[in-house]
mmCIF file of C-alpha atoms in Angstrom:
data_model
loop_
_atom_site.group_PDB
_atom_site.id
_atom_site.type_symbol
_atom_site.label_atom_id
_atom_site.label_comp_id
_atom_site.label_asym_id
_atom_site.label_seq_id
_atom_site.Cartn_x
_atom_site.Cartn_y
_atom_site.Cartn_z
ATOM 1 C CA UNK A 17 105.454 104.363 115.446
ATOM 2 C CA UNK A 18 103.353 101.000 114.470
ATOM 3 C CA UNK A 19 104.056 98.034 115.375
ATOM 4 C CA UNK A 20 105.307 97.477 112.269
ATOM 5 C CA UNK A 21 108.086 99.947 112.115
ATOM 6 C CA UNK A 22 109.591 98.639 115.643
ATOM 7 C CA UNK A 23 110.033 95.196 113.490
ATOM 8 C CA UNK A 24 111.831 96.861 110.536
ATOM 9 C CA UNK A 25 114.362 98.774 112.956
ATOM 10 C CA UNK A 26 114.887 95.090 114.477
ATOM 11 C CA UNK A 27 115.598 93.920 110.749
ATOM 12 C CA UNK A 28 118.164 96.846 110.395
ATOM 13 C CA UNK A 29 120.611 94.671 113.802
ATOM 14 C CA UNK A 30 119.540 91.684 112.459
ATOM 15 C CA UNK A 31 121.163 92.341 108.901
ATOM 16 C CA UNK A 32 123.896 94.031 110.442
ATOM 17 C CA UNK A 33 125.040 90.368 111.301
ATOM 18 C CA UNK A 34 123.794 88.582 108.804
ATOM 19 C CA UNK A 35 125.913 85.663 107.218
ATOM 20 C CA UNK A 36 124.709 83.426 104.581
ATOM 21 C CA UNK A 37 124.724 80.203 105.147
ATOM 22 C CA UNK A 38 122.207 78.228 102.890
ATOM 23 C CA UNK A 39 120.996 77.634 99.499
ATOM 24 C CA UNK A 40 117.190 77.427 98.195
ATOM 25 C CA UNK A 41 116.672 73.564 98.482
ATOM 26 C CA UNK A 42 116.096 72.139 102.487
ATOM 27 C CA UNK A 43 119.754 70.115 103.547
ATOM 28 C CA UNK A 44 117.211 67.847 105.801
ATOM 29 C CA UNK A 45 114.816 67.399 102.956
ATOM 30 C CA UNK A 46 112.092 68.241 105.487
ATOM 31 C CA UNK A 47 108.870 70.240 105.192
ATOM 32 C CA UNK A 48 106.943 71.330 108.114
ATOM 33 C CA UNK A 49 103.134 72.600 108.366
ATOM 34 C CA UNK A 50 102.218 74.275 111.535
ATOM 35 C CA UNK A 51 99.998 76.271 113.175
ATOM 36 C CA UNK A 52 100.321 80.374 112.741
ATOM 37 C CA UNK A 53 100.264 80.518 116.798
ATOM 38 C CA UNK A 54 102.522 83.372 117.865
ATOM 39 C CA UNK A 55 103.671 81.245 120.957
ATOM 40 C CA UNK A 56 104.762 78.265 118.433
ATOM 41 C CA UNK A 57 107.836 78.696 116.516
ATOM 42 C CA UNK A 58 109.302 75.987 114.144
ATOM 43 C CA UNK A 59 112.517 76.734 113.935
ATOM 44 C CA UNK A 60 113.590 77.044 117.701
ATOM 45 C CA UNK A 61 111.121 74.227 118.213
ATOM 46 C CA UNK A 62 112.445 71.711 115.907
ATOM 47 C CA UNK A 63 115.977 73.725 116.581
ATOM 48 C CA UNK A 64 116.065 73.762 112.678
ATOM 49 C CA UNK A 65 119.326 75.785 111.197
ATOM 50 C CA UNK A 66 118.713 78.706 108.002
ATOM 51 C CA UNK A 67 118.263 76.335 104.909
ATOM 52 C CA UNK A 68 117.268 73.250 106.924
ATOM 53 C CA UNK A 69 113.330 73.073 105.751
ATOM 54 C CA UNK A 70 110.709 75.056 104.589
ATOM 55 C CA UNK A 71 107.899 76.123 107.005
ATOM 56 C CA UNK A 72 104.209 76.336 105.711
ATOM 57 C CA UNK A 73 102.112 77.747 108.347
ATOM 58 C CA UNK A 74 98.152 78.403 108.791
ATOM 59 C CA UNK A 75 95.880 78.674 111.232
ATOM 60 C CA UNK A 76 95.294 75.793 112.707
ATOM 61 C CA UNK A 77 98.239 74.415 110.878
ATOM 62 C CA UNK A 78 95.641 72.223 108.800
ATOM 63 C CA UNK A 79 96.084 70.528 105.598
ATOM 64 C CA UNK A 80 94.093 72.978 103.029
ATOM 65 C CA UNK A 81 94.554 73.012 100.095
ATOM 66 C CA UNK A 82 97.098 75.602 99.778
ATOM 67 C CA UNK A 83 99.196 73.978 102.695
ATOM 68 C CA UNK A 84 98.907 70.944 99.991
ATOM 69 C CA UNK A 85 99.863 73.642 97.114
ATOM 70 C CA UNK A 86 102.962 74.130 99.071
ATOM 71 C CA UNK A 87 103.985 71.088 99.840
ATOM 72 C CA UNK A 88 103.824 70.058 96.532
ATOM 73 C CA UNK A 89 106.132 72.416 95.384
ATOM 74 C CA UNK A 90 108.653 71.390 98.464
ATOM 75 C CA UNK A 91 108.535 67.916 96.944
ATOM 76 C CA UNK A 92 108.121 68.501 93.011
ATOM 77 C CA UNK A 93 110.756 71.216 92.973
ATOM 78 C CA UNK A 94 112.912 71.245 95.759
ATOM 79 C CA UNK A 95 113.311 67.713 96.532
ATOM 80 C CA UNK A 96 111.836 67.686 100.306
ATOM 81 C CA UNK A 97 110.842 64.228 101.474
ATOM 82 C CA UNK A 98 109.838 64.161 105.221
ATOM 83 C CA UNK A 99 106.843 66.321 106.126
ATOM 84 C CA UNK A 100 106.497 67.334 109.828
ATOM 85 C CA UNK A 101 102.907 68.326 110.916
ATOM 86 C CA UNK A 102 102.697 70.684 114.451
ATOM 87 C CA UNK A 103 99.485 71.449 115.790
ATOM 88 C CA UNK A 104 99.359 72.995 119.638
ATOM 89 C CA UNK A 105 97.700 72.798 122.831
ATOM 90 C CA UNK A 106 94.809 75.958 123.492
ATOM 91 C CA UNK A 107 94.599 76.496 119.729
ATOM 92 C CA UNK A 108 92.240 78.950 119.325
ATOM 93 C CA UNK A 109 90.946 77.191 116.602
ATOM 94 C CA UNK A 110 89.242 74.615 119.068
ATOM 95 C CA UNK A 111 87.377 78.022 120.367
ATOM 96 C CA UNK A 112 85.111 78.880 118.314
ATOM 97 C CA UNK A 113 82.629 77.352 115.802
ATOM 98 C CA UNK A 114 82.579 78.185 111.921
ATOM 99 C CA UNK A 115 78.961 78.262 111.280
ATOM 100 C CA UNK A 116 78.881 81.420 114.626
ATOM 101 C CA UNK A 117 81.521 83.145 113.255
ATOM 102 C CA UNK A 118 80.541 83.349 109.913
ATOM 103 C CA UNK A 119 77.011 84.233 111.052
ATOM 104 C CA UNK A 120 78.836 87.284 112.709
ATOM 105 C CA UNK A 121 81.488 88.377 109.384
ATOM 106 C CA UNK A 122 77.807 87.973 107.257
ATOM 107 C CA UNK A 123 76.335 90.268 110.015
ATOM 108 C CA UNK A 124 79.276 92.818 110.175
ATOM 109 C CA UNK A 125 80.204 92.825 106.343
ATOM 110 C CA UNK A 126 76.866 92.008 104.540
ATOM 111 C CA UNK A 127 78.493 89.511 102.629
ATOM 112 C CA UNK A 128 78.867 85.667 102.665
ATOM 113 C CA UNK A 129 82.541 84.611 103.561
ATOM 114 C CA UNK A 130 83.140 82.344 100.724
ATOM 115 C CA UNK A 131 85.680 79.775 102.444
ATOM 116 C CA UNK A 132 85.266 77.633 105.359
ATOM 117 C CA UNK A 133 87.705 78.876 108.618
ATOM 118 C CA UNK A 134 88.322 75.346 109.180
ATOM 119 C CA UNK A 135 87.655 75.396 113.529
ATOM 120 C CA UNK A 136 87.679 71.729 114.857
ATOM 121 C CA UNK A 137 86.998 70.524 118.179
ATOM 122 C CA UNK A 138 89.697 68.154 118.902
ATOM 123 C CA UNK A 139 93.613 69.198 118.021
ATOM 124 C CA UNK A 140 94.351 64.938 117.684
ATOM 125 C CA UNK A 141 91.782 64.320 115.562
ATOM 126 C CA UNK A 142 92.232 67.417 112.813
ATOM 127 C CA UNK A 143 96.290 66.374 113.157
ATOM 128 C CA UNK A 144 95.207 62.819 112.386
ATOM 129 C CA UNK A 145 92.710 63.792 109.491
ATOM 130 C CA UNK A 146 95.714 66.479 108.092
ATOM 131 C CA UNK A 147 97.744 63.501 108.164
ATOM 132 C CA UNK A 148 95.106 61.384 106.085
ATOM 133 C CA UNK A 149 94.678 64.357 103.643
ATOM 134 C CA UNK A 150 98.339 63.949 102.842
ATOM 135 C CA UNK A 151 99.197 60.641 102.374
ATOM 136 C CA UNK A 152 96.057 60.216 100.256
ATOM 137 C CA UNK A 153 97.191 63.088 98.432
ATOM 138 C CA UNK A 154 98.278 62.214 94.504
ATOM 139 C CA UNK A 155 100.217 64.622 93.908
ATOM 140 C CA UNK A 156 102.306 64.634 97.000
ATOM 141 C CA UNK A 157 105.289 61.994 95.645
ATOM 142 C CA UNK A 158 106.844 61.080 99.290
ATOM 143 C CA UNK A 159 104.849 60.548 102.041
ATOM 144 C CA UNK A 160 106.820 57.744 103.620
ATOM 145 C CA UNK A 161 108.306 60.001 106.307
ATOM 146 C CA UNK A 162 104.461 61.927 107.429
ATOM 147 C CA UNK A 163 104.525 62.367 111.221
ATOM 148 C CA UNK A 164 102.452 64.326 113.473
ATOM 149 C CA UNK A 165 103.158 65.836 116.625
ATOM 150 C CA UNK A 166 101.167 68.287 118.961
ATOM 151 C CA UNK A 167 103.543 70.870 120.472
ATOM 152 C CA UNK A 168 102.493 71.761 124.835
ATOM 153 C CA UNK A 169 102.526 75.744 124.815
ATOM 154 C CA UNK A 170 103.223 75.306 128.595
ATOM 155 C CA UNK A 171 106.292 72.917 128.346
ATOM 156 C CA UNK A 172 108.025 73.663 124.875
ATOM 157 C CA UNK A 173 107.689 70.156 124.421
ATOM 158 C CA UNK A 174 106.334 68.136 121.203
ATOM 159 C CA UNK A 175 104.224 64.526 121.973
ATOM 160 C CA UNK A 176 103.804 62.671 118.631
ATOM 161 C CA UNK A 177 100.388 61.449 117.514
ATOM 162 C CA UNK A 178 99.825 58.489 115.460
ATOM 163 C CA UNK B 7 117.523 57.954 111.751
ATOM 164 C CA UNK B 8 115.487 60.382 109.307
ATOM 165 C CA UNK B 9 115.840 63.806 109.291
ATOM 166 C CA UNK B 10 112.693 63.976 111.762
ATOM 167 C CA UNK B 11 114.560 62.439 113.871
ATOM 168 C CA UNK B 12 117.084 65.028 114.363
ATOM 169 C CA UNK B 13 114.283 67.499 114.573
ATOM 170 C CA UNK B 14 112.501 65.578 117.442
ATOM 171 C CA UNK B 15 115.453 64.965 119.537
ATOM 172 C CA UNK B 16 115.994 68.967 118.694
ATOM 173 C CA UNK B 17 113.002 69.393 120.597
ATOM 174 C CA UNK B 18 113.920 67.801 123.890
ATOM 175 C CA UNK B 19 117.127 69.971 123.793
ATOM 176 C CA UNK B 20 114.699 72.914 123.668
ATOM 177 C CA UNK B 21 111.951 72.348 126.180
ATOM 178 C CA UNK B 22 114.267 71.587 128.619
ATOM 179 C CA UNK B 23 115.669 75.524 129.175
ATOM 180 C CA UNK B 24 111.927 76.615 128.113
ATOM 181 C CA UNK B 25 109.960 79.018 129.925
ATOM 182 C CA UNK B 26 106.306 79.912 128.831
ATOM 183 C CA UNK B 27 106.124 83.165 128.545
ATOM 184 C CA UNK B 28 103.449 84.744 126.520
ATOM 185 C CA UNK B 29 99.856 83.796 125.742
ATOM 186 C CA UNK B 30 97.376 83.409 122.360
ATOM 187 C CA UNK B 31 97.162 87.101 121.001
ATOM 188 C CA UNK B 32 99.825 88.653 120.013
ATOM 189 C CA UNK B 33 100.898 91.199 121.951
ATOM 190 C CA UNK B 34 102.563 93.720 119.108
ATOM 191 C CA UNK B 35 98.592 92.548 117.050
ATOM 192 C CA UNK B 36 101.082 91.733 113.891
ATOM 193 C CA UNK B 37 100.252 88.913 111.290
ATOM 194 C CA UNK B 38 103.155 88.095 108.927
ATOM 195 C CA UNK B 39 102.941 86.338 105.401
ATOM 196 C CA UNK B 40 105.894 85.206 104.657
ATOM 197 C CA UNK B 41 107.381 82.857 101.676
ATOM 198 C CA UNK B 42 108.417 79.009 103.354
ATOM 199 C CA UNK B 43 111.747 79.660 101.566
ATOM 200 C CA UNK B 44 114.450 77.860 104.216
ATOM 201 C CA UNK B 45 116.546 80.764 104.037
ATOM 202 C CA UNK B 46 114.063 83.438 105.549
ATOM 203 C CA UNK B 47 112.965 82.442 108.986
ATOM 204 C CA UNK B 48 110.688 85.649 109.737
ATOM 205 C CA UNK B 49 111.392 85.293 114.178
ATOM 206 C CA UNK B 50 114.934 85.874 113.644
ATOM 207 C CA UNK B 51 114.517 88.764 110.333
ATOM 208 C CA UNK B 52 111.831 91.122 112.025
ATOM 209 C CA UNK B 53 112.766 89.862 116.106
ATOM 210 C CA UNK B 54 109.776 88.622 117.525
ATOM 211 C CA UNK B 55 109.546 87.567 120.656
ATOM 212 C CA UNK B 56 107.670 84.853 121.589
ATOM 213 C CA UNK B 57 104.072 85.819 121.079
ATOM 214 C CA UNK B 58 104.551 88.664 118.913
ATOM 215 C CA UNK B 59 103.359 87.971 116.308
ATOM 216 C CA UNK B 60 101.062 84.989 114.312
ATOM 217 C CA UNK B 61 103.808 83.688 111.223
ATOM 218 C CA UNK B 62 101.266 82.930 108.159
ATOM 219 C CA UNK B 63 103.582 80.997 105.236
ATOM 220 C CA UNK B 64 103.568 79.394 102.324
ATOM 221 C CA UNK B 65 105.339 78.690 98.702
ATOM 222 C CA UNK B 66 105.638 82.012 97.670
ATOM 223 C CA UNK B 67 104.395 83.782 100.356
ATOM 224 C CA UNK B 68 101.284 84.745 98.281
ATOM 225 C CA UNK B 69 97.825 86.252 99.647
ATOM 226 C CA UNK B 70 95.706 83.008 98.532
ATOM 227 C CA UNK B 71 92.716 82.395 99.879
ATOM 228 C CA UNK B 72 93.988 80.144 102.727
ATOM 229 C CA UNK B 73 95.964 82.925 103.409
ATOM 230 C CA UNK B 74 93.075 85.325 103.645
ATOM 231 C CA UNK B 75 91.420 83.111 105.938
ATOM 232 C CA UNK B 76 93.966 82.766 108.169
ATOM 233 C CA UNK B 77 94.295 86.401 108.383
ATOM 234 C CA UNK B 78 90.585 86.341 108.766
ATOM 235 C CA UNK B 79 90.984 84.429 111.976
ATOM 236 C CA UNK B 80 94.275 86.560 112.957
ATOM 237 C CA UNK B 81 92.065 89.993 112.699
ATOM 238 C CA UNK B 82 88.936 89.199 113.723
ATOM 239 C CA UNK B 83 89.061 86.073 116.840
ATOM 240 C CA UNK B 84 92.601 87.589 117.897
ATOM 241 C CA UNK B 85 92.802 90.898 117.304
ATOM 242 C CA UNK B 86 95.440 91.674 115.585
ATOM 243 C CA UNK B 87 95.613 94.922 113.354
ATOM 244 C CA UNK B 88 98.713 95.370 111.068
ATOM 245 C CA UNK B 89 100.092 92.704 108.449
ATOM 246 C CA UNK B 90 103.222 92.434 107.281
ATOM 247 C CA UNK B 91 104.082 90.266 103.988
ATOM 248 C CA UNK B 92 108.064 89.669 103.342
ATOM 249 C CA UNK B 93 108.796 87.921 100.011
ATOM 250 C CA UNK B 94 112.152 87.303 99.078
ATOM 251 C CA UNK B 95 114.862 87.073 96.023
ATOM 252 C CA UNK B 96 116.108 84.182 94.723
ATOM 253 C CA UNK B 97 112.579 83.041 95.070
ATOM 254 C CA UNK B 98 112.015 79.497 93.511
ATOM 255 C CA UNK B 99 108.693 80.418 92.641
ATOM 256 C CA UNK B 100 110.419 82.612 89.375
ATOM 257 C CA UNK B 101 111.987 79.510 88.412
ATOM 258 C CA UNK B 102 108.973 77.403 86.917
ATOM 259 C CA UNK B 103 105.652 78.114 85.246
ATOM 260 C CA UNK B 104 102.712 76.811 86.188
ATOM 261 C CA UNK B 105 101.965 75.107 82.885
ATOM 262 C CA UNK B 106 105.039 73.367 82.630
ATOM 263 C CA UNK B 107 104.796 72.145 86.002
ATOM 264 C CA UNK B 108 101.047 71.210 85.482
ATOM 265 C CA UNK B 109 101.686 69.056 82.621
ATOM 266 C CA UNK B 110 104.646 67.600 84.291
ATOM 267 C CA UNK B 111 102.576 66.545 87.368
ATOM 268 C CA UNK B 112 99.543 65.503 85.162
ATOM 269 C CA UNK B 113 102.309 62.764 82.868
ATOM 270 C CA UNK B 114 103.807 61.452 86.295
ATOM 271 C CA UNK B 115 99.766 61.360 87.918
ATOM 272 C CA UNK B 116 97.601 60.513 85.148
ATOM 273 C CA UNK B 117 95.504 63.353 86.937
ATOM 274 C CA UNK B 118 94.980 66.920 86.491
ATOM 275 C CA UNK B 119 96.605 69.085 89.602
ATOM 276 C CA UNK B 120 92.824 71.160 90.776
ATOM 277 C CA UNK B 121 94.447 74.057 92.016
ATOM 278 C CA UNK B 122 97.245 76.781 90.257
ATOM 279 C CA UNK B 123 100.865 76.639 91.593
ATOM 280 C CA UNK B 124 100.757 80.800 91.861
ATOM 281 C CA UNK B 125 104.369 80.843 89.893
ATOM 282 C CA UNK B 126 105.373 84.066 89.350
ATOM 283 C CA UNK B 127 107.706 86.014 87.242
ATOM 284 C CA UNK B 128 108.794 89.343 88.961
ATOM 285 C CA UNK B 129 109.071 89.570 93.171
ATOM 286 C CA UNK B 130 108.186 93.061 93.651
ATOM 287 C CA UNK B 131 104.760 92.729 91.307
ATOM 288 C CA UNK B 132 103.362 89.507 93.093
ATOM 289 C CA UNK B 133 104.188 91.433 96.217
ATOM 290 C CA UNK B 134 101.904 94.459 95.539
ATOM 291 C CA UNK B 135 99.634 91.981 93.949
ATOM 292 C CA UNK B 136 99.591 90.051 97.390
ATOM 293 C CA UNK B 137 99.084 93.721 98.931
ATOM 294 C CA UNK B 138 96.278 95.026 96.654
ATOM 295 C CA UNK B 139 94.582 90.994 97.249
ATOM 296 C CA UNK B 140 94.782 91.724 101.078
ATOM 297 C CA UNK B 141 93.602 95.486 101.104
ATOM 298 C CA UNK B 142 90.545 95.053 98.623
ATOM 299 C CA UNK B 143 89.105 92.046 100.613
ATOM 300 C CA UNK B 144 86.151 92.993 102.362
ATOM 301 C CA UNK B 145 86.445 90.427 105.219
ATOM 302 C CA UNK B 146 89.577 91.432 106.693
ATOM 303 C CA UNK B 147 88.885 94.506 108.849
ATOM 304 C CA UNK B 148 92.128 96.483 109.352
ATOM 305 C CA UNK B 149 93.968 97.541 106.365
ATOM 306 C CA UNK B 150 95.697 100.756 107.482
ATOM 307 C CA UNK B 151 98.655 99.026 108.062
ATOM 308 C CA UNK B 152 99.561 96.485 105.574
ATOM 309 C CA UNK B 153 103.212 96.664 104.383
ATOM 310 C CA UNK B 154 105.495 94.585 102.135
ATOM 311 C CA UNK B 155 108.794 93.817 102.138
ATOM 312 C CA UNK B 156 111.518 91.664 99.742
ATOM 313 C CA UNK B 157 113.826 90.054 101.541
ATOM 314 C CA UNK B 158 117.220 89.779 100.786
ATOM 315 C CA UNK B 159 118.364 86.482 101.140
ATOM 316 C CA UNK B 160 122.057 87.657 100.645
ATOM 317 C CA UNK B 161 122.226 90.222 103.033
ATOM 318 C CA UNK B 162 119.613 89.544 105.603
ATOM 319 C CA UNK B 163 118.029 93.119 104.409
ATOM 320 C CA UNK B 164 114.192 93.971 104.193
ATOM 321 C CA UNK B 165 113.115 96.154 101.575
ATOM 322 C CA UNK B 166 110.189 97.771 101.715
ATOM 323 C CA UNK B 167 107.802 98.261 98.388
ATOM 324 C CA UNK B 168 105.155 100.228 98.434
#
């Protein structure tokens, strides 16, 4: 058995009590962008409801491009309005550098990664500049509601940057 | 109050009964990529526990190349080994095509969108796309397990598609 298959066999008593409660576009009108961490999850986080905001998660939880891809299509399409950034304390992302660990992949693979991973040293600063990379995004209609908040792995609890 | 508002007092509800309680790898070594869709909150639909698993989304749940790199980062810095990608029906990425959104954004902007929306027309074929995107790239160093799923937002089901 894999990993994997203990997950679908959880699915199986998951859908055995499965109501629907929700329809395509966010109630809240909220988007969130966080971090991929396995200790950080959104919903019980932000103690978000099924159909209360779509979650677009990375690691590091930055603002690429495709986090702006998505978020554009939250706003565009489904009518979203308030975007919630979470970054984390001990991201691993603060733990390495790019320029070593695509030394290594090049080593290991012969080949040139062609995309940055997008490590940064400080989790306030890349939450501030993922913040900056959104509001000064044009194609991103609302940003009047753009918050940021760092979320303590040790206490559960979120501290808001601005 | 905006809807963030909610979300932050949310928070204080939670990290008051919280109790740390796993640490940066994930135990299980699973990476999910997973849709942002409201309705399909991956914790809850395969169980995880906290630090089970890292939770990769975005619109459409689509192997882009942020995606690859955070899977990059998932494999090779924390050592995870089997990936798991649940798309989902009723997806609102069926409902538009990228052109017509394009032009739609470009007449509101004045400037051209520099990336593709990844619209797509049938679930189950972007899925295997997503799949075949994952297993042919030469950066991410376990493929023996990657497995896809659709995800029924009706029922609560995964089905797998291979």
């Amino acid at each position: 058995m894999s990993a994997t298959d203990d997950l679908v066999a959880n699915n199986a008593v998951f859908a055995e009590s499965f109501a629907k409660d929700a329809s395509r576009k966010p109630a809240p009108k909220v988007a969130v962008l966080a971090c991929m961490d396995a200790r950080l999850d959104p919903v019980q986080v932000l103690g978000l409801r099924e159909g209360d905001a779509h979650v677009i998660r990375n690691a590091g939880g930055v603002a690429t491009e495709d986090a702006i891809r998505s978020l554009v299509i939250s706003q565009r399409l489904l009518g979203t309005e308030e975007i919630v950034l979470i970054h984390h304390t001990d991201c691993a992302m603060t733990t390495f550098r790019d320029e070593e660990v695509r030394a290594a992949i090049e080593h290991d693979t012969g080949a040139r990664l062609p995309f940055e991973l997008e490590a940064f040293r400080d989790v306030e600063e890349d939450l501030r500049e993922s913040m900056a990379t959104i509001m000064a995004n044009p194609f991103i209609p609302c940003t009047d509601h753009v918050r940021g908040f760092v979320y303590d792995v040790d206490t559960g609890r979120l501290r808001e940057v601005s």
